[in-house]
């Protein structure tokens, strides 16, 4: 149902080897960093509209971050600090409407 | 059981065993490091260029300010120089504080104090905690590697044991050959013994035959002589005896006269 608990349809063990949750197995598109400004609407229109794909993209991002910072043998304190800063930012954005009540000035010209 | 099979195979193949996998390659295997080549049988369709096998890195990539990736800074260098990213952060921060998008409320100051305390603790404790945690990681890794290494060692030990068993089986082969030679020698000895026996038996019978013929001839001869002598004796009359006696006396007289 909605692809829960299933491997991506594009994944083929014979070609891709062992499944890596950090890797996107679908067709390759130009990365966002190489997209020209004029091509941006076309690029955006090629993005998936399916929320399941959005969740999968987030999961792949988490796994890429884990492989890069969390899984090395000597990972150190960096992943902890990154997680702490990221969560701080997330909850700051979440509580922004409450924090705004602590404004010192009424007007900002 | 395998040894016996190997013997039969070896007798057909004059003792050279062909292994599916060379045991020499295994015995020279080092305790594996992270960079050791991993030999895995995979499908020929496997795309290792676009989907390479993931290697676990030893160290995390470098960061600045404790959490920002180094490449975020180097990406700016071509356009802004080395200080550009810091200027970007400072200007954006000034703008957000000035417009009170980021409100400097009580939690901001407590956050500064908290961050300072954590940094102090990190500077103070990180060497000891780092070595301790690295020790834990190394112990866990060694334990996990030992599972594999123990399995390799076990297989190697069983291979050497099997080779030794096969080698010992070849000695049994020569032992059996020696026993066969021994039996052949015994058979030869028995054959020669019987040959000698047959010879002596034949010789005995031939000797008996010869002796029998000899005896027969001797007895015949004796009987013949006896018969002749007896018949001569019986044929001599007393008159003849007297004549002979007289002749003898006459002969003696003739001799005495000379």
mmCIF file of N, CA and C in Angstrom, chain B residues 7 26 28 45 62 68 85 196 234 250 254 256:
data_model
loop_
_atom_site.group_PDB
_atom_site.id
_atom_site.type_symbol
_atom_site.label_atom_id
_atom_site.label_comp_id
_atom_site.label_asym_id
_atom_site.label_seq_id
_atom_site.Cartn_x
_atom_site.Cartn_y
_atom_site.Cartn_z
ATOM 1 N N UNK B 7 41.760 -40.834 -2.439
ATOM 2 C CA UNK B 7 42.697 -41.891 -2.830
ATOM 3 C C UNK B 7 42.329 -42.445 -4.187
ATOM 4 N N UNK B 26 44.466 -18.502 0.327
ATOM 5 C CA UNK B 26 43.827 -18.293 1.618
ATOM 6 C C UNK B 26 44.858 -18.149 2.718
ATOM 7 N N UNK B 28 47.749 -16.967 2.665
ATOM 8 C CA UNK B 28 48.465 -15.705 2.700
ATOM 9 C C UNK B 28 47.545 -14.532 3.014
ATOM 10 N N UNK B 45 25.758 -8.152 -14.989
ATOM 11 C CA UNK B 45 25.083 -6.891 -15.320
ATOM 12 C C UNK B 45 25.387 -5.784 -14.310
ATOM 13 N N UNK B 62 35.784 17.193 7.037
ATOM 14 C CA UNK B 62 36.042 18.353 7.905
ATOM 15 C C UNK B 62 34.855 19.303 7.962
ATOM 16 N N UNK B 68 29.332 23.154 10.404
ATOM 17 C CA UNK B 68 29.058 23.499 9.008
ATOM 18 C C UNK B 68 30.056 22.798 8.093
ATOM 19 N N UNK B 85 32.034 33.727 3.056
ATOM 20 C CA UNK B 85 30.967 33.038 3.800
ATOM 21 C C UNK B 85 30.728 33.623 5.181
ATOM 22 N N UNK B 196 60.059 -77.627 -5.267
ATOM 23 C CA UNK B 196 61.120 -78.464 -4.707
ATOM 24 C C UNK B 196 60.561 -79.802 -4.224
ATOM 25 N N UNK B 234 76.547 -130.372 -8.678
ATOM 26 C CA UNK B 234 75.817 -131.641 -8.778
ATOM 27 C C UNK B 234 76.286 -132.478 -9.956
ATOM 28 N N UNK B 250 99.758 -135.843 -9.744
ATOM 29 C CA UNK B 250 100.716 -135.965 -10.851
ATOM 30 C C UNK B 250 101.361 -134.630 -11.188
ATOM 31 N N UNK B 254 105.256 -133.658 -10.962
ATOM 32 C CA UNK B 254 106.005 -133.068 -12.091
ATOM 33 C C UNK B 254 106.709 -131.781 -11.701
ATOM 34 N N UNK B 256 107.598 -131.079 -8.630
ATOM 35 C CA UNK B 256 108.658 -131.355 -7.678
ATOM 36 C C UNK B 256 109.911 -131.877 -8.379
#
